[in-house]
Amino acid sequence: MLMMITMMVVQAAAGEGRTYEYKSMQSERRNLLANGLANTPQMGWNSWNHFYCNINETMIRETADALVSTGLAKLGYKYVNIDDCWAELNRDQKGNLVPKKTTFPSGIKALSDYVHNKALKLGIYSDAGSLTCSKTMPGSLGHEEQDAKTFASWGIDYLKYDNCNNNEIKPTVRYPIMTKALMNAGRPIFFSLCEWGDMHPALWGSTVGNSWRTTNDIKDNFDSMMQIADMNEYYAEYARPGGWNDPDMLEVGNGGMTKDEYIIHFSIWAISKAPLIIGCDVRDISKETLNILGNREVIAVNQDRLGVQAKKVRTEGDFEVWAGSLSRYRVVVLLVSRGPEPGPITAHWDDIGLPPNTTVVARDLWLHKTSSQRFAGKLTATVASHTCKMFILKPVA
Ligand SMILES: *[C@@H]1O[C@H](CO)[C@@H](O)[C@H](O)[C@H]1NC(C)=O
Ligand SMILES: *[C@@H]1O[C@H](CO)[C@@H](O)[C@H](O)[C@H]1NC(C)=O
């Protein structure tokens, strides 16, 4: 918002004509996306982080089954999202996308019927370029209307739209074309922009998509995950119901981090109102992974109706305090030790937005325990290296 206001001032200084032009561009943009989706950050699963191109209709169906049998679907993980590599390299004679015959022989419509029968939703992937990133299938550039109609006819509920092989046309030009196409397709389709943060999509994404990637791809290690969390935090002001910052999909359960590091990963994604898109093999999920991804108190933070993305409010060396407002005057706080040392970490009320004389009870969202002690002015906890503590602070009279 700040950036937009600054732009207005700059434009106004440049003359009234340009101010008018800018305003009308804004109102045109405002009309692009009105699909009523993303009131809270999207939750689901995507094939890429674990399977890359090794996908087929059998494992997509089995994943839908597993989301239900593990209870994850009930917790809100509704979108089953197919990533890159699902189509033939060549379109048919009418220019339609064709599901890959060897791996999706029954077609995508059959898959969406299957998934819908389980009260889940089906997501698909395309690219705002001539080919997708794998280069094994076409992108939608120049075919936006046709592809959006194809997706709608198949019963698709979600589109992740990548940025490879884009002929160096700006994302701000290419992405809105698909927004319009989806709005004309006759079915509400969640639009997930994936232009990797190239052109600061937080500044324009809310009028074009329901979420926008703010960063390059996540890797399954602690440094990558924290670096991406930092980049995403920068845009916190821009997240709101209807459109969310997307620091990429979850790596929880893929094996590259410790249990405690995955807990930090999931906690930061939840507090940041990031999409919670599982990236592991749900068909073969461990108890430990399920306990992280299935923590309903942490999920409730992510899905809180206020829709405020937490910010990093204090950094002292490797010790960080993240905090954000929740509905009903509550505040969620995350204390993170990201370096090699343990430390006492303190959340001060004036850092986290509580009035100085507020007394609170603290609910530990990972221990599932409410403090018998009350806290006034600050809360201090001991946090071991590469671990975190996550609390909801609730004012008491
Ligand atoms: C489907 O994909 C899964 C995951 O990569 C693989 O294990 C399985 O063998 C594949 N099945 C077929 C029929 O290709
Ligand atoms: C908190 O402090 C403010 C300002 O000093 C004061 O007006 C208010 O009455 C105090 N509230 C409580 C509950 O003590």
Short mmCIF file of C-alpha atoms and ligand atoms in Angstrom, two decimals:
data_model
loop_
_atom_site.label_atom_id
_atom_site.label_comp_id
_atom_site.label_asym_id
_atom_site.label_seq_id
_atom_site.Cartn_x
_atom_site.Cartn_y
_atom_site.Cartn_z
CA MET A 1 0.00 0.00 0.00
CA LEU A 2 2.80 2.37 0.95
CA MET A 3 4.40 1.79 -2.42
CA MET A 4 1.16 2.54 -4.26
CA ILE A 5 0.70 5.79 -2.35
CA THR A 6 4.28 6.76 -3.13
CA MET A 7 3.63 6.05 -6.80
CA MET A 8 0.53 8.26 -6.68
CA VAL A 9 2.57 11.10 -5.24
CA VAL A 10 5.25 10.70 -7.88
CA GLN A 11 2.63 10.56 -10.59
CA ALA A 12 0.80 13.56 -9.18
CA ALA A 13 4.05 15.51 -9.19
CA ALA A 14 4.49 14.59 -12.84
CA GLY A 15 1.22 16.25 -13.81
CA GLU A 16 -2.51 15.73 -13.50
CA GLY A 17 -2.90 13.90 -16.77
CA ARG A 18 -0.63 11.13 -15.62
CA THR A 19 -2.31 10.89 -12.26
CA TYR A 20 -5.57 10.29 -14.03
CA GLU A 21 -4.01 7.68 -16.26
CA TYR A 22 -2.56 5.91 -13.25
CA LYS A 23 -5.87 5.93 -11.40
CA SER A 24 -7.77 4.48 -14.32
CA MET A 25 -5.16 1.77 -14.73
CA GLN A 26 -5.67 0.92 -11.05
CA SER A 27 -9.42 0.65 -11.37
CA GLU A 28 -9.10 -1.52 -14.44
CA ARG A 29 -6.74 -3.77 -12.56
CA ARG A 30 -9.08 -3.91 -9.62
CA ASN A 31 -11.73 -5.54 -11.81
CA LEU A 32 -9.54 -8.35 -13.11
CA LEU A 33 -9.87 -10.87 -10.32
CA ALA A 34 -13.11 -11.37 -8.45
CA ASN A 35 -13.43 -15.10 -7.93
CA GLY A 36 -14.30 -14.98 -4.23
CA LEU A 37 -11.52 -17.43 -3.37
CA ALA A 38 -8.58 -17.35 -0.92
CA ASN A 39 -10.41 -15.87 2.04
CA THR A 40 -7.77 -17.75 4.00
CA PRO A 41 -4.49 -19.11 2.60
CA GLN A 42 -4.94 -22.17 0.41
CA MET A 43 -4.14 -25.62 1.80
CA GLY A 44 -3.39 -28.81 -0.06
CA TRP A 45 -0.68 -30.86 -1.71
CA ASN A 46 1.48 -30.49 -4.83
CA SER A 47 3.54 -33.11 -6.66
CA TRP A 48 6.69 -31.10 -7.41
CA ASN A 49 8.82 -31.00 -4.23
CA HIS A 50 8.88 -34.78 -3.89
CA PHE A 51 8.18 -36.24 -7.31
CA TYR A 52 9.28 -33.62 -9.85
CA CYS A 53 8.23 -35.06 -13.24
CA ASN A 54 7.66 -38.60 -11.97
CA ILE A 55 3.90 -38.33 -11.74
CA ASN A 56 0.91 -40.25 -13.07
CA GLU A 57 -2.82 -40.59 -12.46
CA THR A 58 -2.39 -43.55 -10.12
CA MET A 59 -0.23 -41.70 -7.63
CA ILE A 60 -2.47 -38.62 -7.82
CA ARG A 61 -5.47 -40.79 -6.94
CA GLU A 62 -3.52 -42.53 -4.18
CA THR A 63 -2.52 -39.14 -2.79
CA ALA A 64 -6.15 -38.02 -2.71
CA ASP A 65 -6.97 -41.26 -0.85
CA ALA A 66 -4.12 -40.63 1.59
CA LEU A 67 -5.16 -37.04 2.29
CA VAL A 68 -8.50 -38.43 3.41
CA SER A 69 -7.25 -41.48 5.32
CA THR A 70 -4.61 -39.53 7.26
CA GLY A 71 -7.17 -36.93 8.32
CA LEU A 72 -5.25 -34.15 6.57
CA ALA A 73 -8.18 -33.39 4.26
CA LYS A 74 -10.41 -32.80 7.25
CA LEU A 75 -7.87 -30.36 8.64
CA GLY A 76 -8.23 -28.28 5.49
CA TYR A 77 -5.73 -29.73 2.99
CA LYS A 78 -8.21 -29.76 0.11
CA TYR A 79 -6.31 -28.99 -3.08
CA VAL A 80 -4.61 -31.89 -4.87
CA ASN A 81 -2.31 -30.10 -7.27
CA ILE A 82 -0.62 -31.64 -10.27
CA ASP A 83 2.58 -29.76 -11.16
CA ASP A 84 4.68 -29.80 -14.34
CA CYS A 85 4.87 -32.74 -16.82
CA TRP A 86 1.24 -33.84 -17.05
CA ALA A 87 0.72 -33.12 -20.79
CA GLU A 88 1.98 -34.18 -24.19
CA LEU A 89 4.57 -31.91 -25.80
CA ASN A 90 2.23 -31.26 -28.71
CA ARG A 91 -1.26 -29.79 -28.65
CA ASP A 92 -3.96 -31.57 -30.70
CA GLN A 93 -5.07 -30.38 -34.14
CA LYS A 94 -7.45 -27.84 -32.58
CA GLY A 95 -4.68 -26.50 -30.37
CA ASN A 96 -5.93 -28.11 -27.16
CA LEU A 97 -3.64 -29.38 -24.43
CA VAL A 98 -3.53 -33.19 -24.34
CA PRO A 99 -2.96 -35.17 -21.11
CA LYS A 100 0.11 -37.37 -21.43
CA LYS A 101 -1.07 -40.71 -22.78
CA THR A 102 1.46 -42.88 -20.95
CA THR A 103 0.94 -41.36 -17.49
CA PHE A 104 -2.59 -39.88 -17.55
CA PRO A 105 -4.37 -42.33 -19.91
CA SER A 106 -7.81 -41.73 -18.33
CA GLY A 107 -7.51 -37.99 -18.82
CA ILE A 108 -7.81 -35.12 -16.36
CA LYS A 109 -11.61 -35.03 -16.25
CA ALA A 110 -11.69 -38.56 -14.83
CA LEU A 111 -9.17 -37.48 -12.21
CA SER A 112 -11.15 -34.42 -11.19
CA ASP A 113 -14.28 -36.56 -10.87
CA TYR A 114 -12.36 -38.93 -8.63
CA VAL A 115 -10.98 -36.14 -6.47
CA HIS A 116 -14.32 -34.30 -6.27
CA ASN A 117 -16.00 -37.49 -5.10
CA LYS A 118 -13.74 -37.29 -2.06
CA ALA A 119 -14.78 -33.68 -1.45
CA LEU A 120 -11.32 -32.55 -2.53
CA LYS A 121 -10.33 -30.14 -5.29
CA LEU A 122 -8.05 -30.64 -8.27
CA GLY A 123 -5.30 -28.23 -9.24
CA ILE A 124 -3.24 -28.13 -12.40
CA TYR A 125 -0.15 -26.39 -13.70
CA SER A 126 0.72 -24.31 -16.70
CA ASP A 127 3.24 -21.66 -17.62
CA ALA A 128 3.03 -18.09 -18.88
CA GLY A 129 5.49 -18.95 -21.63
CA SER A 130 5.84 -21.05 -24.75
CA LEU A 131 6.90 -24.17 -22.83
CA THR A 132 6.75 -25.11 -19.14
CA CYS A 133 9.94 -25.23 -17.07
CA SER A 134 10.50 -28.94 -17.80
CA LYS A 135 10.11 -28.16 -21.52
CA THR A 136 8.16 -31.41 -21.83
CA MET A 137 4.81 -29.69 -22.39
CA PRO A 138 3.47 -26.46 -23.87
CA GLY A 139 2.90 -23.30 -21.89
CA SER A 140 -0.25 -21.22 -22.21
CA LEU A 141 1.23 -18.03 -23.67
CA GLY A 142 -1.00 -17.15 -26.63
CA HIS A 143 -3.46 -19.91 -25.67
CA GLU A 144 -4.78 -18.43 -22.43
CA GLU A 145 -8.50 -18.36 -23.32
CA GLN A 146 -8.44 -21.83 -24.83
CA ASP A 147 -6.51 -23.39 -21.94
CA ALA A 148 -8.63 -21.73 -19.27
CA LYS A 149 -11.74 -23.12 -20.99
CA THR A 150 -10.13 -26.56 -21.20
CA PHE A 151 -9.30 -26.47 -17.49
CA ALA A 152 -12.84 -25.39 -16.61
CA SER A 153 -14.31 -28.15 -18.79
CA TRP A 154 -12.19 -30.70 -16.93
CA GLY A 155 -13.43 -29.43 -13.55
CA ILE A 156 -10.13 -27.88 -12.51
CA ASP A 157 -10.26 -25.77 -9.32
CA TYR A 158 -6.76 -24.30 -9.13
CA LEU A 159 -4.06 -23.17 -11.53
CA LYS A 160 -0.40 -22.72 -10.65
CA TYR A 161 1.08 -20.56 -13.38
CA ASP A 162 4.87 -20.67 -13.83
CA ASN A 163 7.24 -18.25 -15.53
CA CYS A 164 9.66 -20.22 -17.77
CA ASN A 165 10.37 -19.68 -21.48
CA ASN A 166 8.54 -16.38 -21.38
CA ASN A 167 10.06 -14.62 -24.43
CA GLU A 168 11.14 -11.88 -22.00
CA ILE A 169 7.68 -10.36 -21.90
CA LYS A 170 7.02 -8.86 -18.47
CA PRO A 171 4.95 -10.89 -16.00
CA THR A 172 2.77 -7.82 -15.47
CA VAL A 173 1.75 -8.23 -19.11
CA ARG A 174 1.49 -12.03 -19.33
CA TYR A 175 -0.23 -12.92 -16.04
CA PRO A 176 -3.30 -10.63 -16.28
CA ILE A 177 -4.19 -12.23 -19.64
CA MET A 178 -4.66 -15.54 -17.86
CA THR A 179 -6.58 -13.83 -15.04
CA LYS A 180 -9.10 -12.56 -17.59
CA ALA A 181 -9.24 -15.95 -19.31
CA LEU A 182 -9.96 -17.70 -16.00
CA MET A 183 -12.64 -15.15 -15.13
CA ASN A 184 -14.27 -15.93 -18.50
CA ALA A 185 -13.97 -19.69 -18.16
CA GLY A 186 -17.22 -20.19 -16.27
CA ARG A 187 -15.79 -21.81 -13.17
CA PRO A 188 -14.07 -20.32 -10.11
CA ILE A 189 -10.42 -21.31 -10.45
CA PHE A 190 -7.93 -20.35 -7.77
CA PHE A 191 -5.07 -18.49 -9.49
CA SER A 192 -1.61 -19.07 -8.03
CA LEU A 193 1.00 -16.79 -9.61
CA CYS A 194 4.47 -18.26 -9.79
CA GLU A 195 6.77 -15.60 -11.26
CA TRP A 196 9.36 -16.22 -8.48
CA GLY A 197 9.17 -12.69 -7.09
CA ASP A 198 10.91 -11.31 -10.18
CA MET A 199 8.85 -8.13 -10.45
CA HIS A 200 7.75 -7.76 -6.81
CA PRO A 201 4.34 -9.37 -7.43
CA ALA A 202 3.22 -8.39 -3.93
CA LEU A 203 2.86 -4.88 -5.37
CA TRP A 204 0.45 -5.91 -8.15
CA GLY A 205 -0.54 -9.52 -7.49
CA SER A 206 -3.70 -8.93 -5.48
CA THR A 207 -5.54 -7.67 -8.56
CA VAL A 208 -4.27 -10.53 -10.72
CA GLY A 209 -4.09 -13.66 -8.56
CA ASN A 210 -5.07 -15.26 -5.26
CA SER A 211 -1.44 -15.78 -4.25
CA TRP A 212 1.92 -14.82 -5.66
CA ARG A 213 5.32 -16.40 -5.18
CA THR A 214 7.65 -13.87 -3.55
CA THR A 215 10.85 -15.87 -3.90
CA ASN A 216 12.87 -18.32 -5.95
CA ASP A 217 12.28 -22.05 -5.39
CA ILE A 218 12.64 -23.50 -1.91
CA LYS A 219 15.21 -26.24 -1.34
CA ASP A 220 14.90 -28.91 1.30
CA ASN A 221 17.48 -27.44 3.69
CA PHE A 222 17.41 -25.05 6.64
CA ASP A 223 19.36 -22.19 5.03
CA SER A 224 17.21 -22.11 1.90
CA MET A 225 14.02 -22.27 3.95
CA MET A 226 15.06 -19.42 6.27
CA GLN A 227 16.33 -17.27 3.41
CA ILE A 228 12.98 -17.61 1.66
CA ALA A 229 11.12 -16.86 4.88
CA ASP A 230 13.14 -13.63 5.20
CA MET A 231 12.43 -12.56 1.62
CA ASN A 232 8.74 -13.24 2.04
CA GLU A 233 8.55 -11.35 5.33
CA TYR A 234 9.55 -8.17 3.54
CA TYR A 235 6.15 -8.06 1.82
CA ALA A 236 4.01 -8.77 4.91
CA GLU A 237 1.90 -5.62 4.48
CA TYR A 238 0.55 -6.85 1.16
CA ALA A 239 -1.05 -10.10 2.32
CA ARG A 240 -4.77 -9.99 2.99
CA PRO A 241 -7.89 -12.14 2.52
CA GLY A 242 -8.22 -12.80 -1.21
CA GLY A 243 -4.47 -12.65 -1.95
CA TRP A 244 -1.43 -14.04 -0.13
CA ASN A 245 2.34 -13.91 -0.30
CA ASP A 246 3.66 -17.33 -1.30
CA PRO A 247 7.16 -18.32 -0.14
CA ASP A 248 6.79 -21.66 -2.02
CA MET A 249 5.56 -25.08 -1.02
CA LEU A 250 6.37 -27.03 2.12
CA GLU A 251 9.34 -29.38 2.34
CA VAL A 252 8.17 -30.90 5.65
CA GLY A 253 8.59 -34.68 5.41
CA ASN A 254 11.08 -34.73 2.54
CA GLY A 255 14.06 -35.55 4.78
CA GLY A 256 16.46 -32.63 4.33
CA MET A 257 15.86 -30.95 7.70
CA THR A 258 15.63 -32.11 11.30
CA LYS A 259 12.27 -32.46 13.00
CA ASP A 260 12.82 -29.18 14.87
CA GLU A 261 13.81 -27.38 11.68
CA TYR A 262 10.64 -28.61 9.97
CA ILE A 263 8.68 -27.31 12.98
CA ILE A 264 10.29 -23.89 12.42
CA HIS A 265 9.45 -24.17 8.69
CA PHE A 266 5.81 -25.00 9.34
CA SER A 267 5.48 -22.40 12.12
CA ILE A 268 6.86 -19.58 9.96
CA TRP A 269 4.68 -20.56 7.01
CA ALA A 270 1.62 -20.65 9.27
CA ILE A 271 2.33 -17.34 10.99
CA SER A 272 3.16 -15.75 7.61
CA LYS A 273 -0.25 -16.66 6.21
CA ALA A 274 1.57 -18.61 3.52
CA PRO A 275 -0.19 -21.24 1.43
CA LEU A 276 0.15 -24.58 3.23
CA ILE A 277 0.85 -26.84 0.28
CA ILE A 278 2.32 -30.15 1.39
CA GLY A 279 5.28 -31.30 -0.71
CA CYS A 280 6.03 -34.79 0.61
CA ASP A 281 4.67 -38.23 -0.31
CA VAL A 282 1.45 -38.34 1.70
CA ARG A 283 0.97 -42.01 0.76
CA ASP A 284 4.02 -42.85 2.84
CA ILE A 285 3.92 -40.20 5.56
CA SER A 286 5.56 -40.76 8.96
CA LYS A 287 3.88 -40.16 12.30
CA GLU A 288 6.39 -37.39 12.98
CA THR A 289 5.57 -35.56 9.73
CA LEU A 290 1.86 -36.01 10.29
CA ASN A 291 2.18 -34.48 13.76
CA ILE A 292 3.78 -31.38 12.25
CA LEU A 293 1.49 -30.91 9.24
CA GLY A 294 -1.53 -31.92 11.31
CA ASN A 295 -1.04 -29.51 14.22
CA ARG A 296 -4.49 -27.97 14.27
CA GLU A 297 -3.55 -25.11 16.57
CA VAL A 298 -0.82 -24.00 14.17
CA ILE A 299 -3.14 -24.47 11.19
CA ALA A 300 -5.73 -22.30 12.97
CA VAL A 301 -3.15 -19.49 13.15
CA ASN A 302 -2.67 -19.74 9.39
CA GLN A 303 -6.40 -19.80 8.75
CA ASP A 304 -7.31 -17.05 11.24
CA ARG A 305 -9.98 -14.86 9.70
CA LEU A 306 -8.14 -11.60 10.40
CA GLY A 307 -5.63 -12.60 7.70
CA VAL A 308 -2.68 -10.59 9.03
CA GLN A 309 0.80 -11.81 8.03
CA ALA A 310 3.25 -11.80 10.95
CA LYS A 311 6.43 -9.75 10.83
CA LYS A 312 9.85 -10.14 12.28
CA VAL A 313 9.65 -7.55 15.05
CA ARG A 314 13.04 -8.04 16.70
CA THR A 315 16.36 -9.59 15.68
CA GLU A 316 19.28 -9.96 18.07
CA GLY A 317 22.01 -11.91 16.33
CA ASP A 318 20.54 -15.31 15.58
CA PHE A 319 17.56 -14.81 17.89
CA GLU A 320 14.35 -13.62 16.30
CA VAL A 321 10.89 -12.62 17.41
CA TRP A 322 8.09 -12.89 14.84
CA ALA A 323 4.62 -11.67 15.73
CA GLY A 324 1.24 -10.95 14.21
CA SER A 325 -2.28 -10.03 15.22
CA LEU A 326 -5.02 -12.64 15.36
CA SER A 327 -8.75 -12.23 15.69
CA ARG A 328 -10.23 -11.64 19.16
CA TYR A 329 -7.38 -9.39 20.31
CA ARG A 330 -4.93 -12.25 20.40
CA VAL A 331 -1.33 -12.11 19.23
CA VAL A 332 0.73 -15.00 17.88
CA VAL A 333 4.44 -14.98 18.68
CA LEU A 334 7.24 -17.13 17.31
CA LEU A 335 10.64 -17.16 19.01
CA VAL A 336 13.34 -18.65 16.78
CA SER A 337 16.96 -19.51 17.46
CA ARG A 338 18.39 -19.87 13.95
CA GLY A 339 22.07 -20.06 14.94
CA PRO A 340 24.20 -22.58 16.85
CA GLU A 341 23.47 -21.17 20.33
CA PRO A 342 20.51 -21.64 22.65
CA GLY A 343 19.17 -18.51 24.19
CA PRO A 344 16.57 -16.87 26.26
CA ILE A 345 14.47 -14.91 23.76
CA THR A 346 12.09 -12.20 24.92
CA ALA A 347 8.95 -10.91 23.26
CA HIS A 348 8.34 -7.38 24.53
CA TRP A 349 4.79 -6.12 24.39
CA ASP A 350 5.80 -2.92 22.60
CA ASP A 351 7.48 -5.02 19.87
CA ILE A 352 4.51 -7.29 19.33
CA GLY A 353 1.74 -4.71 19.46
CA LEU A 354 0.19 -5.31 22.88
CA PRO A 355 -0.57 -2.33 25.13
CA PRO A 356 2.14 -2.12 27.83
CA ASN A 357 -0.01 -3.03 30.80
CA THR A 358 -1.81 -5.97 29.15
CA THR A 359 -1.73 -9.22 31.07
CA VAL A 360 -1.95 -12.41 29.01
CA VAL A 361 -2.06 -16.15 29.26
CA ALA A 362 0.23 -17.96 26.83
CA ARG A 363 -0.75 -21.05 24.89
CA ASP A 364 2.22 -23.09 23.63
CA LEU A 365 1.07 -24.37 20.22
CA TRP A 366 3.63 -27.16 19.99
CA LEU A 367 3.36 -28.43 23.60
CA HIS A 368 -0.42 -27.88 23.51
CA LYS A 369 -0.27 -26.35 26.98
CA THR A 370 -1.62 -23.13 28.42
CA SER A 371 0.56 -21.41 31.02
CA SER A 372 -0.72 -21.27 34.55
CA GLN A 373 1.50 -18.21 34.89
CA ARG A 374 0.32 -14.86 33.53
CA PHE A 375 2.64 -12.52 31.67
CA ALA A 376 2.74 -8.72 31.75
CA GLY A 377 4.96 -6.54 29.57
CA LYS A 378 7.04 -9.38 28.18
CA LEU A 379 7.44 -13.12 27.81
CA THR A 380 10.81 -14.84 27.86
CA ALA A 381 11.46 -18.43 26.83
CA THR A 382 14.53 -20.60 26.48
CA VAL A 383 14.93 -21.66 22.88
CA ALA A 384 17.50 -24.30 21.85
CA SER A 385 19.57 -23.98 18.67
CA HIS A 386 17.51 -24.52 15.48
CA THR A 387 14.26 -24.73 17.40
CA CYS A 388 11.37 -22.40 18.02
CA LYS A 389 8.60 -21.68 20.51
CA MET A 390 5.20 -20.60 19.28
CA PHE A 391 2.63 -18.97 21.55
CA ILE A 392 -0.76 -17.40 21.28
CA LEU A 393 -1.05 -14.62 23.84
CA LYS A 394 -4.57 -13.96 25.01
CA PRO A 395 -5.32 -10.87 27.10
CA VAL A 396 -7.04 -11.51 30.41
CA ALA A 397 -8.94 -8.95 32.45
C1 LIG B 1 3.42 -43.61 -10.79
O1 LIG B 1 4.30 -42.70 -10.11
C2 LIG B 1 4.83 -43.23 -8.91
C3 LIG B 1 5.59 -42.13 -8.23
O2 LIG B 1 6.63 -41.64 -9.02
C4 LIG B 1 5.66 -44.46 -9.22
O3 LIG B 1 6.17 -45.01 -8.02
C5 LIG B 1 4.83 -45.48 -9.94
O4 LIG B 1 5.62 -46.57 -10.35
C6 LIG B 1 4.15 -44.88 -11.17
N1 LIG B 1 3.21 -45.82 -11.70
C7 LIG B 1 3.05 -46.02 -12.99
C8 LIG B 1 2.00 -46.97 -13.37
O5 LIG B 1 3.76 -45.45 -13.80
C1 LIG B 2 -3.24 0.78 30.97
O1 LIG B 2 -2.50 1.95 30.82
C2 LIG B 2 -3.22 3.01 30.26
C3 LIG B 2 -2.26 4.16 30.04
O2 LIG B 2 -1.36 4.32 31.11
C4 LIG B 2 -4.37 3.39 31.23
O3 LIG B 2 -5.12 4.44 30.68
C5 LIG B 2 -5.24 2.17 31.41
O4 LIG B 2 -6.24 2.45 32.36
C6 LIG B 2 -4.43 0.98 31.87
N1 LIG B 2 -5.27 -0.21 31.86
C7 LIG B 2 -5.21 -1.12 32.82
C8 LIG B 2 -6.11 -2.30 32.64
O5 LIG B 2 -4.51 -1.03 33.80
#
